[in-house]
XYZ file of C-alpha atoms in Angstrom:
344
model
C 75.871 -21.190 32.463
C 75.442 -24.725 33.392
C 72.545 -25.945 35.737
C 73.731 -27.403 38.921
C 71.669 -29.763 41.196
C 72.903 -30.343 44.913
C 72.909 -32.863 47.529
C 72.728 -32.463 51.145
C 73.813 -35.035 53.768
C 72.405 -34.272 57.037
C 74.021 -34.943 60.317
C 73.429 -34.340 64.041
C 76.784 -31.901 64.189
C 77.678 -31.090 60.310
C 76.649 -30.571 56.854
C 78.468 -32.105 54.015
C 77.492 -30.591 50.845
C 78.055 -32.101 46.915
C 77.120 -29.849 44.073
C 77.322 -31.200 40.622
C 76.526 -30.438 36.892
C 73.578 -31.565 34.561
C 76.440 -33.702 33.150
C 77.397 -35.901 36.215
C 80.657 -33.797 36.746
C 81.251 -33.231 40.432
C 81.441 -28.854 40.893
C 81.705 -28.554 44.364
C 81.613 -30.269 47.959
C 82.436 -28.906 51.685
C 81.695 -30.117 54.879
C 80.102 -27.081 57.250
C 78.541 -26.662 60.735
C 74.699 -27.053 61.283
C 74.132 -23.408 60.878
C 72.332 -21.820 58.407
C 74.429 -19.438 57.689
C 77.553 -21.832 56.768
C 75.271 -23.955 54.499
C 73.744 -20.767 52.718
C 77.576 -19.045 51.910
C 78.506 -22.506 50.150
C 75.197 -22.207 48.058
C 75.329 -18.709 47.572
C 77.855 -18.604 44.273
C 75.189 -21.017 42.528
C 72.484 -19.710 43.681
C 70.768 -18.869 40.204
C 72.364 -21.908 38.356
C 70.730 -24.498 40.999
C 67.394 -26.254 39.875
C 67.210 -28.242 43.359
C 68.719 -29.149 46.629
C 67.885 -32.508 48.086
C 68.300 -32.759 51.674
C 68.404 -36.147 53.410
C 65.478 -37.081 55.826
C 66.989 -37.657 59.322
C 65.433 -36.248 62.669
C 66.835 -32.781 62.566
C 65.947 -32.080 58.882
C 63.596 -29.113 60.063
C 65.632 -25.958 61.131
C 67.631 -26.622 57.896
C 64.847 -27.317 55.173
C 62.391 -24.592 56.599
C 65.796 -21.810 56.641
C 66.148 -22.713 52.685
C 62.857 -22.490 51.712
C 62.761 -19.487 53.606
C 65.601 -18.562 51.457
C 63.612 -19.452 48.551
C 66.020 -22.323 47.148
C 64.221 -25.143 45.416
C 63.958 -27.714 48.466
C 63.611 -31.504 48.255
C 63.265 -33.795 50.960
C 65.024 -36.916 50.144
C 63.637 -40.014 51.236
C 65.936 -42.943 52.535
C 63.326 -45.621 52.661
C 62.676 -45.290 48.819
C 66.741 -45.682 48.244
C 68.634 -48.657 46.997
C 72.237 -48.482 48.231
C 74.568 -47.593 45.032
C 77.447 -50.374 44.080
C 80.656 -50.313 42.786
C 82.477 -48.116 45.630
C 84.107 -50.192 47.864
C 84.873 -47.129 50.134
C 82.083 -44.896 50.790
C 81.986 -41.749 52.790
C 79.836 -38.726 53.669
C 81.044 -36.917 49.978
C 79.754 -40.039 48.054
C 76.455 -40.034 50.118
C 76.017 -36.254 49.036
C 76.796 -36.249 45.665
C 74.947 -39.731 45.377
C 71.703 -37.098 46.436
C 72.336 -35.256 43.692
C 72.998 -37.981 40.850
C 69.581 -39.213 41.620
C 67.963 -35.763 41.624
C 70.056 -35.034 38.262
C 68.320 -38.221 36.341
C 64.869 -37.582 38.390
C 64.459 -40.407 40.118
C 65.036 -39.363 43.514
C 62.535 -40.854 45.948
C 61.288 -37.979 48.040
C 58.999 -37.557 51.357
C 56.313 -35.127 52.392
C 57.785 -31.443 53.210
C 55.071 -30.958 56.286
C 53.262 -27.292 56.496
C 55.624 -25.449 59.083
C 52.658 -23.845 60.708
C 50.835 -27.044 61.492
C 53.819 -29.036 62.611
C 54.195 -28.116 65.646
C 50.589 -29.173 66.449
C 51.178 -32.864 65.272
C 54.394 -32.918 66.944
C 52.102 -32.493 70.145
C 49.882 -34.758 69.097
C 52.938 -37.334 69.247
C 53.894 -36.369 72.194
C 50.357 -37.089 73.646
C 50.578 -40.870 72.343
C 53.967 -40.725 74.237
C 52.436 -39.998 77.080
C 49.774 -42.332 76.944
C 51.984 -45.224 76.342
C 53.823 -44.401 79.746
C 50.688 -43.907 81.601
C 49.470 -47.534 80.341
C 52.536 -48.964 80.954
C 52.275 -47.586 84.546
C 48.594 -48.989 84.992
C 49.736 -52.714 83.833
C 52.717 -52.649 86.262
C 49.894 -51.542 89.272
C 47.847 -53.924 88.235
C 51.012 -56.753 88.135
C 52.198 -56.001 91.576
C 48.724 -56.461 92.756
C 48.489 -59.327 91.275
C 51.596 -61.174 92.682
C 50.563 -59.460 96.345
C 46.648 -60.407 96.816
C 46.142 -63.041 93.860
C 43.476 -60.647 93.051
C 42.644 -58.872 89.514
C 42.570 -54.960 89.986
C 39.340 -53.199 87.738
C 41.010 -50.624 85.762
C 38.161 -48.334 86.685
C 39.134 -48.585 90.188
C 42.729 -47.942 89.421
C 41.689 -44.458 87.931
C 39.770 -43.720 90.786
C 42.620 -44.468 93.445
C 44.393 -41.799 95.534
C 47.867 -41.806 96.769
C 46.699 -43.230 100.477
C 44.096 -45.483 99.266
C 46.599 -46.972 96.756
C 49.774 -47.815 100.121
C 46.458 -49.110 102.013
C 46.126 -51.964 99.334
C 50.093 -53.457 101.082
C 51.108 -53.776 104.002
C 54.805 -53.825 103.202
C 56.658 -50.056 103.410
C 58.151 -51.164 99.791
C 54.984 -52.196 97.800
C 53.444 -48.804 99.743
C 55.991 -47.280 98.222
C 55.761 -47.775 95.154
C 51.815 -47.799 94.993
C 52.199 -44.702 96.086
C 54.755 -43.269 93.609
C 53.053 -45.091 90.641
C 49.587 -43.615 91.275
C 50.759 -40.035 91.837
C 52.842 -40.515 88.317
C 49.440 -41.345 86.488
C 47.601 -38.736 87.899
C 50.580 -36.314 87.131
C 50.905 -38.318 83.183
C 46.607 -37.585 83.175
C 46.904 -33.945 83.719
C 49.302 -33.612 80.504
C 47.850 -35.603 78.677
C 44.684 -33.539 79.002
C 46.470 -29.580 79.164
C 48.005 -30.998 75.541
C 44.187 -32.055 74.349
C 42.738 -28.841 75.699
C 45.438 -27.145 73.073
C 44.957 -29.804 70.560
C 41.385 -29.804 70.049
C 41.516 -25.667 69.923
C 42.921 -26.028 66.160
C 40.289 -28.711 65.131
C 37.879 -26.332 64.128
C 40.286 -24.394 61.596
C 41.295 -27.763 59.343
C 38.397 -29.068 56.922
C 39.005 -32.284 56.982
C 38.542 -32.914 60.687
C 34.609 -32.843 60.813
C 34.592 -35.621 58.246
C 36.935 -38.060 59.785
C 34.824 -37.742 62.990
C 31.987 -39.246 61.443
C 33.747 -42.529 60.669
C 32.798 -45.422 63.277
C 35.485 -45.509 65.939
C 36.965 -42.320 65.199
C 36.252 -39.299 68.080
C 37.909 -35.967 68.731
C 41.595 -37.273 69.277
C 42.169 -40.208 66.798
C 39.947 -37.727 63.837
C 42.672 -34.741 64.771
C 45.655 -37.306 65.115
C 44.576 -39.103 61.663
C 44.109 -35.361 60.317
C 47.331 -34.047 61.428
C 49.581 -36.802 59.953
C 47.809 -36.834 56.741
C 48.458 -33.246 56.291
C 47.742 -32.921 52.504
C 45.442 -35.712 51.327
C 46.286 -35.571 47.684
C 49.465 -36.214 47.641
C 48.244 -39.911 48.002
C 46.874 -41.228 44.492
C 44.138 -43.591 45.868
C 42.908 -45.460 48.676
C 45.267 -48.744 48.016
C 48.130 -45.752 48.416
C 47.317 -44.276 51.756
C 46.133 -47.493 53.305
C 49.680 -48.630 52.539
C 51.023 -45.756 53.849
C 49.216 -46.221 56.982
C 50.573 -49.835 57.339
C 46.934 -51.354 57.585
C 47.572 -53.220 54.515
C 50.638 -56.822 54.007
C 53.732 -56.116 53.705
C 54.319 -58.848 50.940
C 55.019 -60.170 47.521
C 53.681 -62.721 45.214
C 54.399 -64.337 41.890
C 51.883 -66.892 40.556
C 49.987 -67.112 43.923
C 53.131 -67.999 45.742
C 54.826 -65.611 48.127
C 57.986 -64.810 47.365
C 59.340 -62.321 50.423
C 58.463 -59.344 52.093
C 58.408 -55.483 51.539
C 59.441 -53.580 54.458
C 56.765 -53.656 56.649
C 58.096 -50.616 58.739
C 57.304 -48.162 55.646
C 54.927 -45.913 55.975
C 53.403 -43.765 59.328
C 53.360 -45.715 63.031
C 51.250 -42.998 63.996
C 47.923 -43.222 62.017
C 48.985 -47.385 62.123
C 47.994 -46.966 65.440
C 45.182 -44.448 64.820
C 43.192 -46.852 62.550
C 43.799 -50.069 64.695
C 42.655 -48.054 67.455
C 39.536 -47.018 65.394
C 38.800 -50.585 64.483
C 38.590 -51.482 68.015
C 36.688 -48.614 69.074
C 34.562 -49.442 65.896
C 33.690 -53.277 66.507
C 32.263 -52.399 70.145
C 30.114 -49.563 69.659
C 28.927 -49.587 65.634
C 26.607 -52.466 64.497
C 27.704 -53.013 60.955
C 31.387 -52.803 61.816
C 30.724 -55.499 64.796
C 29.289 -58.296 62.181
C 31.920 -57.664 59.373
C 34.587 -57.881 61.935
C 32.943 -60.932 63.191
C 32.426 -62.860 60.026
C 36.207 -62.082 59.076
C 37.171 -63.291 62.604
C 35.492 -66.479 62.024
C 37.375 -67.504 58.924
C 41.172 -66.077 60.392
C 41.069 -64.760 63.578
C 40.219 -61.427 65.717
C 43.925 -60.106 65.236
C 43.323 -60.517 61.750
C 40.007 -59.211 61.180
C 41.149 -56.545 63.444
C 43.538 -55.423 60.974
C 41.412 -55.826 58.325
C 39.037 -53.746 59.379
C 41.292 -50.694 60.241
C 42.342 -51.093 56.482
C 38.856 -50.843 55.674
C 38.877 -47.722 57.893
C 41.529 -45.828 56.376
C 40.320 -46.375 52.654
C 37.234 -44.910 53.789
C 38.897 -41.882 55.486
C 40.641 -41.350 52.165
C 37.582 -40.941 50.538
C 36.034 -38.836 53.236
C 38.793 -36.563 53.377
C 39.736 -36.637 49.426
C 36.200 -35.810 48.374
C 34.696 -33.582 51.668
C 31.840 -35.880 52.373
C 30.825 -37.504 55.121
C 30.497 -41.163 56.159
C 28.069 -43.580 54.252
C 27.541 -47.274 56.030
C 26.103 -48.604 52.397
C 29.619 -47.432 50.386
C 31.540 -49.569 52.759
C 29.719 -52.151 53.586
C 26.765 -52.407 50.682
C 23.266 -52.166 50.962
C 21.772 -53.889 54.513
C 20.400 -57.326 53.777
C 17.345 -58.332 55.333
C 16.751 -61.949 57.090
């Protein structure tokens, strides 16, 4: 009996299926519902010839790769990112996308992603959700802040925005409109404030269960969020091979290449995780205000480009040493990132 490999081309309303032989030679292919059920009864008559089953990473890729592990089929989780379009088909459907799955797991080149632990996803889906939240509550504060602005001619401390209250915030206007919406913004911020904190409260009640988190908080400019948001996304840190690998993964490093000291285009810049991007730019920041060493490096390298720059830098600096706190279980150590302190 033949191995078979198959490929699986997710969609949000349907399945299309291509199952093919360890010779190229198509076996198989159906189109099915987003159930379970429909996708496991097509598999079913090859279930002990099949060595894998690559599913395509889209949004919706959980319910379906979770349900066939659970099933205990050999799972892959095909990554499109990693892909180069095939050529030579002029016409090219849902089938060929499936069975084009498959031909790359058949001659083992098929990029793949990370299959997440199903227990601990739901927890840095929160997390996400958090940042979500956060963004809309700062987007809120700005546009206070703007309409002040335009009304008074006046610059509005952000410390004093947090502490207004519905009526204090319509006393700043006279107009019913601008009272209004005062009014409506500052009750949205407080209401943003208390979710954001009811989904740290649940957050920071798993922190003490993963191993890694304790290290990462010792790292300048990380606390308890951005060390359980950098710890969530990571998930398992050796599935990076070194520090050059996750830095690039966490977009902190130039999306570029060169030949001969001459740039010759661009990678995609967009590869990798948004999330810890932001984590470890938002580490940097925290880091150049409050840690000493992290201040002057930032500085020098400011001086020479500029602070965006050195900003950047710096959160790449960041996230090679989180790989090395988190890879090896130790904690943070100024003089391995920075050198020994030199003395004036």
């Amino acid at each position: 009996m033949k191995k078979v490999v198959a490929g699986i081309d997710l969609h949000s309303n349907n399945v299309v299926i291509g199952i093919m032989d360890m010779d190229g030679k198509r076996v198989a292919n159906q189109k099915v519902s987003c159930e379970l059920k429909e996708v496991a009864k097509v598999l079913a008559p090859y279930e002990k010839r099949l060595e894998q089953i690559a599913v395509e990473s889209t949004y919706n890729w959980y319910w379906l790769v979770d349900g066939l592990r659970a099933l205990k089929y050999p799972v892959v989780l095909a990554n499109p990112a990693g892909m180069q379009q095939y050529n030579g088909i002029k016409h090219a459907d849902d089938t060929n996308d499936a069975f084009f799955l498959a031909e790359l797991l058949r001659l083992n080149i098929l990029p793949t992603g990370h299959i997440y632990d199903p227990e601990l996803r739901p927890v840095r889906d929160l997390l996400r959700r958090r940042l979500m939240l956060v963004h809309h509550r700062t987007a809120l504060m700005l546009s206070f802040k703007s309409l002040y602005t335009r009304t008074t001619g006046q610059e509005l401390a952000l410390g004093k925005l947090k502490d207004l209250e519905v009526q204090e915030a319509q006393e700043l206007y006279e107009h019913p409109a601008n009272q209004l919406i005062a009014g409506m913004q500052v009750k949205h911020i407080e209401q943003l404030t208390e979710s954001i904190e009811k989904i740290e409260k649940v957050v920071l009640s798993c922190a003490r269960e993963l191993p890694c988190y304790s290290k990462l908080t010792t790292l300048p400019g990380v606390g308890r969020i951005l060390g359980m948001t950098i710890t969530m996304e990571v998930g398992e840190v050796k599935r990076f091979a070194g520090q050059g690998n996750f830095a690039s993964y966490c977009r902190t490093v130039e999306a570029k290449r060169t030949s001969n000291r001459k740039k010759k285009g661009e990678n995609n810049s967009k590869c990798g995780n948004k999330y810890l991007a932001w984590a470890f730019v938002e580490a940097a920041n925290f880091a150049r205000r409050y840690d000493e060493q992290c201040r002057r490096w930032h500085d020098r390298k400011a001086a020479k480009t500029s602070k965006v720059m050195a900003t950047k830098a710096l959160a790449c600096k960041l996230a090679k040493a989180a790989w090395y706190l988190m890879a090896g279980e130790v904690g943070y150590d100024a003089k391995r990132m920075f050198g020994p302190a030199t003395t004036k």
